[in-house]
Tab-separated table of N, CA, C and O and ligand atoms in Angstrom:
chain	number	residue	atom	x	y	z
A	1129	UNK	N	12.716	-2.851	-13.510
A	1129	UNK	CA	11.629	-2.506	-12.806
A	1129	UNK	C	10.288	-2.467	-13.730
A	1129	UNK	O	10.509	-1.677	-14.644
A	1130	UNK	N	9.400	-3.329	-13.464
A	1130	UNK	CA	8.351	-3.361	-14.688
A	1130	UNK	C	7.387	-2.201	-14.360
A	1130	UNK	O	7.205	-1.819	-13.102
A	1131	UNK	N	6.752	-1.864	-15.432
A	1131	UNK	CA	5.707	-0.670	-15.243
A	1131	UNK	C	4.526	-0.767	-16.238
A	1131	UNK	O	4.742	-1.495	-17.261
A	1132	UNK	N	3.364	-0.394	-15.910
A	1132	UNK	CA	2.229	-0.388	-16.561
A	1132	UNK	C	1.744	0.812	-16.826
A	1132	UNK	O	1.220	1.641	-15.778
A	1133	UNK	N	1.736	1.470	-18.123
A	1133	UNK	CA	1.451	2.859	-18.400
A	1133	UNK	C	0.161	3.255	-18.055
A	1133	UNK	O	-0.077	4.538	-18.065
A	1134	UNK	N	-0.861	2.333	-18.048
A	1134	UNK	CA	-2.166	2.484	-17.770
A	1134	UNK	C	-2.455	2.480	-16.318
A	1134	UNK	O	-3.611	2.646	-15.582
A	1135	UNK	N	-1.517	2.268	-15.363
A	1135	UNK	CA	-1.624	1.926	-13.908
A	1135	UNK	C	-1.451	3.211	-13.236
A	1135	UNK	O	-0.479	4.040	-13.280
A	1136	UNK	N	-2.631	3.697	-12.320
A	1136	UNK	CA	-2.574	4.803	-11.490
A	1136	UNK	C	-1.460	4.984	-10.720
A	1136	UNK	O	-0.856	5.944	-10.422
A	1137	UNK	N	-1.124	3.997	-9.973
A	1137	UNK	CA	-0.088	3.910	-8.971
A	1137	UNK	C	1.366	3.882	-9.835
A	1137	UNK	O	2.271	4.627	-9.216
A	1138	UNK	N	1.334	3.414	-10.911
A	1138	UNK	CA	2.776	3.582	-11.587
A	1138	UNK	C	2.739	5.139	-12.084
A	1138	UNK	O	4.046	5.669	-12.059
A	1139	UNK	N	1.871	5.759	-12.226
A	1139	UNK	CA	1.714	7.258	-12.658
A	1139	UNK	C	2.135	7.994	-11.361
A	1139	UNK	O	2.975	9.051	-11.522
A	1140	UNK	N	1.737	7.537	-10.140
A	1140	UNK	CA	2.305	8.229	-9.003
A	1140	UNK	C	3.630	8.060	-8.900
A	1140	UNK	O	4.453	8.987	-8.377
A	1141	UNK	N	3.973	6.931	-8.966
A	1141	UNK	CA	5.625	6.612	-8.835
A	1141	UNK	C	6.381	7.587	-9.803
A	1141	UNK	O	7.463	8.139	-9.441
A	1142	UNK	N	5.877	7.638	-10.887
A	1142	UNK	CA	6.626	8.421	-12.038
A	1142	UNK	C	6.259	10.123	-11.924
A	1142	UNK	O	6.638	10.707	-12.694
A	1143	UNK	N	5.453	10.415	-10.804
A	1143	UNK	CA	5.097	11.704	-10.509
A	1143	UNK	C	4.301	12.357	-11.691
A	1143	UNK	O	3.985	13.631	-11.957
A	1144	UNK	N	3.585	11.527	-12.423
A	1144	UNK	CA	2.718	11.914	-13.441
A	1144	UNK	C	1.477	12.468	-12.753
A	1144	UNK	O	0.666	13.467	-13.531
A	1145	UNK	N	1.116	11.972	-11.647
A	1145	UNK	CA	-0.207	12.225	-10.988
A	1145	UNK	C	0.409	12.482	-9.257
A	1145	UNK	O	1.300	11.858	-8.853
A	1146	UNK	N	-0.153	13.595	-8.885
A	1146	UNK	CA	0.423	13.850	-7.640
A	1146	UNK	C	-0.338	12.986	-6.441
A	1146	UNK	O	-1.454	12.580	-6.632
A	1147	UNK	N	0.415	12.721	-5.433
A	1147	UNK	CA	-0.011	11.962	-4.275
A	1147	UNK	C	0.670	12.611	-3.108
A	1147	UNK	O	1.759	13.494	-3.153
A	1148	UNK	N	-0.006	12.492	-1.857
A	1148	UNK	CA	0.685	13.137	-0.615
A	1148	UNK	C	1.595	11.799	-0.001
A	1148	UNK	O	1.255	10.947	0.581
A	1149	UNK	N	2.882	11.837	-0.768
A	1149	UNK	CA	3.975	10.729	-0.406
A	1149	UNK	C	4.598	11.176	1.038
A	1149	UNK	O	4.986	12.136	1.255
A	1150	UNK	N	4.686	9.942	1.603
A	1150	UNK	CA	5.295	10.131	3.174
A	1150	UNK	C	6.533	9.309	3.103
A	1150	UNK	O	7.402	9.447	4.169
A	1151	UNK	N	6.791	8.516	2.248
A	1151	UNK	CA	8.036	7.734	2.133
A	1151	UNK	C	8.473	7.177	0.869
A	1151	UNK	O	7.504	6.942	0.190
A	1152	UNK	N	9.599	7.482	0.496
A	1152	UNK	CA	10.062	6.941	-0.744
A	1152	UNK	C	11.425	6.545	-0.778
A	1152	UNK	O	12.429	7.052	-0.369
A	1153	UNK	N	11.774	4.980	-1.517
A	1153	UNK	CA	12.996	4.597	-1.737
A	1153	UNK	C	13.048	4.103	-3.278
A	1153	UNK	O	12.120	4.437	-3.738
A	1154	UNK	N	14.150	3.514	-3.571
A	1154	UNK	CA	14.195	3.322	-4.808
A	1154	UNK	C	13.269	1.889	-5.023
A	1154	UNK	O	12.939	1.894	-6.274
A	1155	UNK	N	12.831	1.256	-4.082
A	1155	UNK	CA	11.983	0.144	-4.174
A	1155	UNK	C	10.577	0.089	-3.918
A	1155	UNK	O	9.873	-0.209	-4.314
A	1156	UNK	N	10.304	1.289	-2.922
A	1156	UNK	CA	8.899	1.380	-2.296
A	1156	UNK	C	8.511	2.802	-2.274
A	1156	UNK	O	9.324	3.759	-2.475
A	1157	UNK	N	7.190	3.030	-2.264
A	1157	UNK	CA	6.731	4.177	-2.011
A	1157	UNK	C	5.450	4.210	-0.953
A	1157	UNK	O	4.716	3.008	-1.137
A	1158	UNK	N	5.278	5.109	-0.137
A	1158	UNK	CA	4.004	5.102	0.888
A	1158	UNK	C	3.412	6.517	0.426
A	1158	UNK	O	4.172	7.516	0.599
A	1159	UNK	N	2.002	6.639	0.584
A	1159	UNK	CA	1.452	7.819	0.350
A	1159	UNK	C	-0.127	7.585	0.961
A	1159	UNK	O	-0.489	6.504	1.259
A	1160	UNK	N	-0.705	8.867	1.229
A	1160	UNK	CA	-1.978	8.803	1.859
A	1160	UNK	C	-3.063	8.411	1.010
A	1160	UNK	O	-2.825	8.788	-0.245
A	1161	UNK	N	-3.972	7.451	1.212
A	1161	UNK	CA	-5.057	7.121	0.414
A	1161	UNK	C	-5.841	8.309	0.209
A	1161	UNK	O	-6.043	9.344	0.924
A	1162	UNK	N	-6.299	8.526	-1.152
A	1162	UNK	CA	-7.207	9.714	-1.415
A	1162	UNK	C	-8.480	9.549	-0.911
A	1162	UNK	O	-9.044	10.573	-0.824
A	1163	UNK	N	-9.112	8.689	-0.518
A	1163	UNK	CA	-10.478	8.395	0.032
A	1163	UNK	C	-10.258	7.584	1.366
A	1163	UNK	O	-10.506	6.333	1.437
A	1164	UNK	N	-9.507	8.304	2.541
A	1164	UNK	CA	-9.391	7.540	3.661
A	1164	UNK	C	-10.458	6.825	4.386
A	1164	UNK	O	-11.564	7.574	4.447
A	1165	UNK	N	-10.440	5.844	5.034
A	1165	UNK	CA	-11.403	5.238	5.622
A	1165	UNK	C	-10.900	5.011	7.278
A	1165	UNK	O	-11.729	4.479	7.660
A	1166	UNK	N	-10.090	5.668	7.453
A	1166	UNK	CA	-9.644	5.629	8.964
A	1166	UNK	C	-8.999	7.200	9.073
A	1166	UNK	O	-8.379	7.584	8.168
A	1167	UNK	N	-8.664	7.270	10.474
A	1167	UNK	CA	-7.910	8.644	10.621
A	1167	UNK	C	-6.545	8.466	9.786
A	1167	UNK	O	-5.840	9.396	9.187
A	1168	UNK	N	-5.854	7.384	10.058
A	1168	UNK	CA	-4.667	7.151	9.374
A	1168	UNK	C	-4.940	6.123	8.245
A	1168	UNK	O	-5.397	4.962	8.550
A	1169	UNK	N	-4.628	6.402	6.930
A	1169	UNK	CA	-4.983	5.447	5.781
A	1169	UNK	C	-3.864	5.751	4.809
A	1169	UNK	O	-4.054	6.635	4.038
A	1170	UNK	N	-2.852	4.805	4.957
A	1170	UNK	CA	-1.605	4.837	3.958
A	1170	UNK	C	-1.569	3.659	3.204
A	1170	UNK	O	-2.173	2.580	3.464
A	1171	UNK	N	-1.242	3.889	1.970
A	1171	UNK	CA	-0.941	2.969	1.083
A	1171	UNK	C	0.581	2.552	0.763
A	1171	UNK	O	1.452	3.743	0.548
A	1172	UNK	N	1.197	1.428	0.863
A	1172	UNK	CA	2.388	1.180	0.786
A	1172	UNK	C	2.444	0.228	-0.449
A	1172	UNK	O	1.912	-0.825	-0.583
A	1173	UNK	N	3.386	0.657	-1.375
A	1173	UNK	CA	3.385	0.105	-2.820
A	1173	UNK	C	5.064	-0.243	-3.243
A	1173	UNK	O	5.595	0.326	-2.783
A	1174	UNK	N	5.133	-1.449	-3.977
A	1174	UNK	CA	6.299	-1.549	-4.665
A	1174	UNK	C	6.455	-0.614	-5.755
A	1174	UNK	O	5.370	-0.320	-6.447
A	1175	UNK	N	7.872	-0.338	-6.287
A	1175	UNK	CA	7.876	0.711	-7.372
A	1175	UNK	C	7.760	-0.255	-8.602
A	1175	UNK	O	7.387	0.255	-9.647
A	1176	UNK	N	7.982	-1.627	-8.431
A	1176	UNK	CA	7.684	-2.317	-9.498
A	1176	UNK	C	6.262	-2.900	-9.724
A	1176	UNK	O	5.720	-2.977	-8.826
A	1177	UNK	N	5.781	-2.737	-10.970
A	1177	UNK	CA	4.341	-3.066	-11.153
A	1177	UNK	C	4.067	-4.567	-11.072
A	1177	UNK	O	4.790	-5.531	-11.830
A	1178	UNK	N	3.405	-5.125	-9.963
A	1178	UNK	CA	3.017	-6.280	-9.845
A	1178	UNK	C	1.207	-6.186	-9.510
A	1178	UNK	O	0.877	-5.453	-8.644
A	1179	UNK	N	0.529	-6.781	-10.343
A	1179	UNK	CA	-0.927	-6.512	-10.215
A	1179	UNK	C	-1.584	-6.778	-8.996
A	1179	UNK	O	-2.354	-6.071	-8.482
A	1180	UNK	N	-1.243	-8.054	-8.343
A	1180	UNK	CA	-1.785	-8.512	-7.039
A	1180	UNK	C	-0.987	-9.545	-6.416
A	1180	UNK	O	-0.013	-9.860	-7.212
A	1181	UNK	N	-1.470	-10.140	-5.303
A	1181	UNK	CA	-0.757	-11.185	-4.478
A	1181	UNK	C	-0.629	-12.353	-5.717
A	1181	UNK	O	0.242	-13.118	-5.745
A	1182	UNK	N	-1.853	-12.547	-6.622
A	1182	UNK	CA	-1.923	-13.511	-7.442
A	1182	UNK	C	-0.541	-13.612	-8.529
A	1182	UNK	O	-0.332	-14.877	-9.068
A	1183	UNK	N	-0.019	-12.450	-8.692
A	1183	UNK	CA	1.066	-12.590	-9.499
A	1183	UNK	C	2.539	-12.542	-8.939
A	1183	UNK	O	3.760	-12.122	-9.507
A	1184	UNK	N	2.579	-12.681	-7.673
A	1184	UNK	CA	3.937	-12.822	-6.908
A	1184	UNK	C	4.472	-14.034	-7.220
A	1184	UNK	O	3.713	-15.116	-7.185
A	1185	UNK	N	5.745	-14.005	-7.100
A	1185	UNK	CA	6.520	-15.438	-6.921
A	1185	UNK	C	7.908	-15.086	-6.161
A	1185	UNK	O	7.837	-14.123	-5.547
A	1186	UNK	N	8.655	-16.165	-6.122
A	1186	UNK	CA	9.641	-16.063	-4.926
A	1186	UNK	C	10.600	-14.951	-5.068
A	1186	UNK	O	11.262	-14.601	-4.166
A	1187	UNK	N	10.816	-14.372	-6.424
A	1187	UNK	CA	11.778	-13.490	-6.752
A	1187	UNK	C	11.295	-12.060	-5.949
A	1187	UNK	O	11.918	-11.197	-5.665
A	1188	UNK	N	10.063	-11.977	-5.609
A	1188	UNK	CA	9.308	-10.842	-5.066
A	1188	UNK	C	9.379	-10.826	-3.349
A	1188	UNK	O	8.959	-10.073	-2.974
A	1189	UNK	N	9.939	-11.979	-2.890
A	1189	UNK	CA	9.878	-12.066	-1.429
A	1189	UNK	C	10.321	-11.081	-0.645
A	1189	UNK	O	9.815	-10.632	0.381
A	1190	UNK	N	11.594	-10.452	-1.135
A	1190	UNK	CA	12.137	-9.441	-0.575
A	1190	UNK	C	11.219	-8.004	-0.431
A	1190	UNK	O	11.046	-7.164	0.407
A	1191	UNK	N	10.617	-7.821	-1.603
A	1191	UNK	CA	9.591	-6.671	-1.637
A	1191	UNK	C	8.249	-6.792	-0.806
A	1191	UNK	O	8.113	-5.856	0.059
A	1192	UNK	N	7.898	-7.960	-0.411
A	1192	UNK	CA	6.702	-8.199	0.437
A	1192	UNK	C	7.426	-7.861	1.986
A	1192	UNK	O	6.661	-7.282	2.761
A	1193	UNK	N	8.587	-8.631	2.068
A	1193	UNK	CA	9.052	-8.422	3.382
A	1193	UNK	C	9.184	-6.968	3.745
A	1193	UNK	O	8.958	-6.288	4.913
A	1194	UNK	N	9.812	-6.066	2.679
A	1194	UNK	CA	10.287	-4.559	2.875
A	1194	UNK	C	8.799	-3.837	2.956
A	1194	UNK	O	8.954	-2.995	4.075
A	1195	UNK	N	7.630	-4.211	2.483
A	1195	UNK	CA	6.426	-3.450	2.474
A	1195	UNK	C	5.852	-3.756	3.886
A	1195	UNK	O	5.623	-2.766	4.729
A	1196	UNK	N	6.161	-4.856	4.760
A	1196	UNK	CA	5.638	-5.241	6.022
A	1196	UNK	C	6.296	-4.342	6.815
A	1196	UNK	O	5.906	-3.770	7.800
A	1197	UNK	N	7.770	-4.445	6.748
A	1197	UNK	CA	8.738	-3.757	7.565
A	1197	UNK	C	8.440	-2.255	7.650
A	1197	UNK	O	8.584	-1.623	8.561
A	1198	UNK	N	8.231	-1.649	6.209
A	1198	UNK	CA	7.934	-0.363	6.403
A	1198	UNK	C	6.446	-0.097	6.908
A	1198	UNK	O	6.367	1.085	7.450
A	1199	UNK	N	5.397	-1.019	6.851
A	1199	UNK	CA	4.342	-0.904	7.595
A	1199	UNK	C	4.598	-0.509	9.002
A	1199	UNK	O	4.109	0.230	9.676
A	1200	UNK	N	5.489	-1.518	9.486
A	1200	UNK	CA	5.600	-1.451	10.975
A	1200	UNK	C	6.462	-0.031	11.414
A	1200	UNK	O	5.993	0.737	12.276
A	1201	UNK	N	7.341	0.453	10.528
A	1201	UNK	CA	7.926	1.848	10.567
A	1201	UNK	C	6.963	2.887	10.667
A	1201	UNK	O	7.227	3.894	11.548
A	1202	UNK	N	6.093	2.956	9.757
A	1202	UNK	CA	5.202	4.040	9.518
A	1202	UNK	C	3.982	3.951	10.453
A	1202	UNK	O	3.579	5.074	10.802
A	1203	UNK	N	3.623	2.871	10.974
A	1203	UNK	CA	2.879	2.888	12.156
A	1203	UNK	C	3.389	3.420	13.441
A	1203	UNK	O	2.640	4.225	14.244
A	1204	UNK	N	4.577	3.241	13.599
A	1204	UNK	CA	5.231	4.001	14.631
A	1204	UNK	C	5.533	5.433	14.495
A	1204	UNK	O	5.077	6.286	15.288
A	1205	UNK	N	5.978	5.825	13.177
A	1205	UNK	CA	6.132	7.120	12.800
A	1205	UNK	C	4.643	7.975	12.972
A	1205	UNK	O	4.766	9.052	13.466
A	1206	UNK	N	3.505	7.195	12.494
A	1206	UNK	CA	2.438	8.073	12.707
A	1206	UNK	C	1.496	7.671	13.905
A	1206	UNK	O	0.279	8.065	14.068
A	1207	UNK	N	2.345	7.082	14.941
A	1207	UNK	CA	1.725	7.040	16.370
A	1207	UNK	C	0.571	6.138	16.493
A	1207	UNK	O	-0.216	6.204	17.436
A	1208	UNK	N	0.514	4.876	15.688
A	1208	UNK	CA	-0.525	4.033	15.799
A	1208	UNK	C	-0.025	2.704	16.308
A	1208	UNK	O	-0.645	1.683	16.515
A	1209	UNK	N	1.290	2.654	16.439
A	1209	UNK	CA	1.714	1.356	16.780
A	1209	UNK	C	1.435	0.726	18.290
A	1209	UNK	O	1.183	-0.594	18.196
A	1210	UNK	N	1.225	1.639	19.186
A	1210	UNK	CA	0.668	1.099	20.517
A	1210	UNK	C	-0.798	0.806	20.438
A	1210	UNK	O	-1.213	-0.367	21.111
A	1211	UNK	N	-1.442	1.735	19.936
A	1211	UNK	CA	-3.086	1.488	19.940
A	1211	UNK	C	-3.524	0.361	19.087
A	1211	UNK	O	-4.444	-0.382	19.404
A	1212	UNK	N	-2.764	0.167	18.017
A	1212	UNK	CA	-3.231	-1.018	16.962
A	1212	UNK	C	-3.445	-0.345	15.541
A	1212	UNK	O	-3.744	0.846	15.507
A	1213	UNK	N	-3.218	-1.351	14.752
A	1213	UNK	CA	-3.578	-0.850	13.297
A	1213	UNK	C	-3.651	-2.113	12.526
A	1213	UNK	O	-3.546	-3.251	12.836
A	1214	UNK	N	-4.419	-1.931	11.377
A	1214	UNK	CA	-4.673	-3.181	10.435
A	1214	UNK	C	-3.858	-2.934	9.179
A	1214	UNK	O	-3.824	-1.933	8.464
A	1215	UNK	N	-3.343	-4.038	8.647
A	1215	UNK	CA	-2.932	-4.246	7.218
A	1215	UNK	C	-3.835	-4.831	6.449
A	1215	UNK	O	-4.264	-6.180	6.890
A	1216	UNK	N	-3.951	-4.427	5.203
A	1216	UNK	CA	-5.145	-5.124	4.331
A	1216	UNK	C	-4.534	-5.230	2.919
A	1216	UNK	O	-4.011	-4.032	2.557
A	1217	UNK	N	-4.556	-6.220	2.277
A	1217	UNK	CA	-4.294	-6.473	0.992
A	1217	UNK	C	-5.444	-7.025	0.272
A	1217	UNK	O	-5.677	-8.368	0.249
A	1218	UNK	N	-6.264	-6.361	-0.447
A	1218	UNK	CA	-7.304	-6.893	-1.162
A	1218	UNK	C	-6.836	-7.534	-2.455
A	1218	UNK	O	-5.953	-6.856	-3.021
A	1219	UNK	N	-7.452	-8.613	-2.749
A	1219	UNK	CA	-6.758	-9.587	-3.856
A	1219	UNK	C	-7.939	-9.888	-4.568
A	1219	UNK	O	-8.861	-10.722	-4.219
A	1220	UNK	N	-8.295	-9.166	-5.768
A	1220	UNK	CA	-9.441	-9.505	-6.612
A	1220	UNK	C	-10.659	-8.925	-6.567
A	1220	UNK	O	-10.689	-8.073	-5.398
A	1221	UNK	N	-11.501	-8.692	-7.527
A	1221	UNK	CA	-12.680	-7.754	-7.415
A	1221	UNK	C	-13.599	-8.203	-6.259
A	1221	UNK	O	-13.945	-7.068	-5.561
A	1222	UNK	N	-13.853	-9.414	-5.999
A	1222	UNK	CA	-14.765	-9.627	-4.923
A	1222	UNK	C	-14.341	-9.411	-3.493
A	1222	UNK	O	-15.016	-9.121	-2.538
A	1223	UNK	N	-13.139	-9.289	-3.426
A	1223	UNK	CA	-12.351	-8.954	-2.295
A	1223	UNK	C	-12.401	-7.286	-1.910
A	1223	UNK	O	-11.826	-6.753	-1.177
A	1224	UNK	N	-12.679	-6.631	-3.116
A	1224	UNK	CA	-12.515	-5.175	-3.272
A	1224	UNK	C	-11.245	-4.509	-3.816
A	1224	UNK	O	-11.253	-3.433	-3.495
A	1225	UNK	N	-10.581	-5.232	-4.393
A	1225	UNK	CA	-9.465	-4.676	-4.984
A	1225	UNK	C	-9.775	-3.784	-6.104
A	1225	UNK	O	-10.580	-4.330	-7.164
A	1226	UNK	N	-9.445	-2.591	-6.242
A	1226	UNK	CA	-9.843	-1.731	-7.354
A	1226	UNK	C	-8.642	-0.994	-8.133
A	1226	UNK	O	-8.947	-0.800	-9.122
A	1227	UNK	N	-7.417	-0.982	-7.445
A	1227	UNK	CA	-6.308	-0.611	-8.204
A	1227	UNK	C	-5.517	-1.826	-8.380
A	1227	UNK	O	-4.912	-2.417	-7.162
A	1228	UNK	N	-5.291	-2.440	-9.517
A	1228	UNK	CA	-4.394	-3.511	-9.883
A	1228	UNK	C	-2.911	-3.291	-9.790
A	1228	UNK	O	-2.137	-3.579	-10.877
A	1229	UNK	N	-2.524	-2.623	-8.761
A	1229	UNK	CA	-0.984	-2.459	-8.399
A	1229	UNK	C	-0.839	-3.125	-6.980
A	1229	UNK	O	-1.387	-2.176	-6.250
A	1230	UNK	N	0.043	-3.872	-6.735
A	1230	UNK	CA	-0.013	-4.363	-5.242
A	1230	UNK	C	0.300	-3.397	-4.421
A	1230	UNK	O	1.013	-2.531	-4.451
A	1231	UNK	N	-0.669	-3.403	-3.063
A	1231	UNK	CA	-0.542	-2.527	-2.129
A	1231	UNK	C	-0.937	-2.973	-0.789
A	1231	UNK	O	-1.836	-4.036	-0.739
A	1232	UNK	N	-0.316	-2.480	0.196
A	1232	UNK	CA	-0.906	-2.623	1.384
A	1232	UNK	C	-1.545	-1.442	2.162
A	1232	UNK	O	-0.874	-0.439	2.098
A	1233	UNK	N	-2.680	-1.630	2.450
A	1233	UNK	CA	-3.453	-0.566	3.230
A	1233	UNK	C	-2.841	-0.601	4.926
A	1233	UNK	O	-3.018	-1.621	5.405
A	1234	UNK	N	-2.321	0.516	5.324
A	1234	UNK	CA	-2.211	0.832	6.701
A	1234	UNK	C	-3.283	1.535	7.250
A	1234	UNK	O	-3.337	2.793	6.999
A	1235	UNK	N	-3.921	0.943	8.143
A	1235	UNK	CA	-5.174	1.600	8.667
A	1235	UNK	C	-5.000	1.931	10.289
A	1235	UNK	O	-4.611	0.955	10.882
A	1236	UNK	N	-5.246	2.967	10.608
A	1236	UNK	CA	-5.204	3.073	12.216
A	1236	UNK	C	-5.896	4.311	12.578
A	1236	UNK	O	-6.372	5.107	11.782
A	1237	UNK	N	-5.898	4.505	13.871
A	1237	UNK	CA	-6.526	5.592	14.381
A	1237	UNK	C	-8.094	5.310	14.828
A	1237	UNK	O	-8.873	6.487	15.061
A	1238	UNK	N	-8.605	4.172	14.813
A	1238	UNK	CA	-9.849	4.060	15.189
A	1238	UNK	C	-10.161	2.587	15.445
A	1238	UNK	O	-9.110	1.774	15.261
A	1239	UNK	N	-11.353	2.029	15.992
A	1239	UNK	CA	-11.596	0.744	16.295
A	1239	UNK	C	-11.878	-0.011	15.144
A	1239	UNK	O	-12.598	0.698	14.016
A	1240	UNK	N	-11.291	-1.283	14.815
A	1240	UNK	CA	-11.884	-2.056	13.687
A	1240	UNK	C	-12.826	-3.100	14.270
A	1240	UNK	O	-12.523	-3.865	15.234
A	1241	UNK	N	-13.709	-3.591	13.426
A	1241	UNK	CA	-14.424	-4.790	13.764
A	1241	UNK	C	-13.928	-5.983	13.155
A	1241	UNK	O	-13.078	-6.015	12.211
A	1242	UNK	N	-14.400	-7.304	13.668
A	1242	UNK	CA	-14.166	-8.430	13.058
A	1242	UNK	C	-15.257	-9.296	13.062
A	1242	UNK	O	-15.772	-9.530	14.069
A	1243	UNK	N	-15.495	-10.015	12.178
A	1243	UNK	CA	-14.937	-9.980	10.663
A	1243	UNK	C	-15.144	-8.859	9.837
A	1243	UNK	O	-16.041	-8.284	10.309
A	1244	UNK	N	-14.201	-8.744	9.073
A	1244	UNK	CA	-14.316	-7.418	8.224
A	1244	UNK	C	-15.721	-7.459	7.325
A	1244	UNK	O	-16.147	-8.461	7.140
A	1245	UNK	N	-15.911	-6.315	6.903
A	1245	UNK	CA	-17.290	-6.437	6.025
A	1245	UNK	C	-17.079	-6.635	4.587
A	1245	UNK	O	-15.735	-6.919	4.078
B	2066	AMP	P1	-8.207	-1.137	-3.257
B	2066	AMP	O1	-9.538	-1.124	-3.387
B	2066	AMP	O2	-7.581	-2.131	-2.255
B	2066	AMP	O3	-7.490	-1.885	-4.664
B	2066	AMP	O4	-7.270	-0.012	-2.875
B	2066	AMP	C1	-7.153	0.989	-3.663
B	2066	AMP	C2	-7.074	2.430	-2.832
B	2066	AMP	O5	-6.458	3.262	-3.673
B	2066	AMP	C3	-8.418	2.967	-2.668
B	2066	AMP	O6	-8.402	2.881	-1.232
B	2066	AMP	C4	-8.348	4.243	-3.213
B	2066	AMP	O7	-8.959	5.381	-2.346
B	2066	AMP	C5	-6.906	4.553	-3.488
B	2066	AMP	N1	-6.594	5.536	-4.626
B	2066	AMP	C6	-7.045	5.284	-5.842
B	2066	AMP	N2	-6.415	6.467	-6.400
B	2066	AMP	C7	-5.602	7.009	-5.624
B	2066	AMP	C8	-4.795	8.091	-5.769
B	2066	AMP	N3	-4.711	8.810	-6.865
B	2066	AMP	N4	-4.152	8.642	-4.811
B	2066	AMP	C9	-4.392	8.100	-3.549
B	2066	AMP	N5	-5.061	6.844	-3.374
B	2066	AMP	C10	-5.667	6.376	-4.465
């Protein structure tokens, strides 16, 4: 499992930095975003360090599938599966990516506009 010692999410995985963790397996972790932009704002991350979608290859296919399936499960757990929710993966600076460790934002509990800002 690859790790970047300068990565804040790798530090959360290693419990060097605390987070409000809601789910953890050998491969995945989910925790509340420190600066939520919706009533529900979770981050779903792989434990292996991948900087962004740009760094994915076929070997990561199961990780991506597991992240989406976990998002579905957590949406239900946190009661937004019926009302609706949004999954976001910012990729690159212009898209607003600020942490370069792959993550899915699970946003719910409010109305969302389209197109996104
Ligand atoms: P992005 O801008 O798409 O890269 O998303 C990174 C997200 O990580 C932002 O929404 C931040 O609020 C969140 N974040 C950064 N540091 C932490 C942390 N230590 N614990 C929880 N969330 C964090």
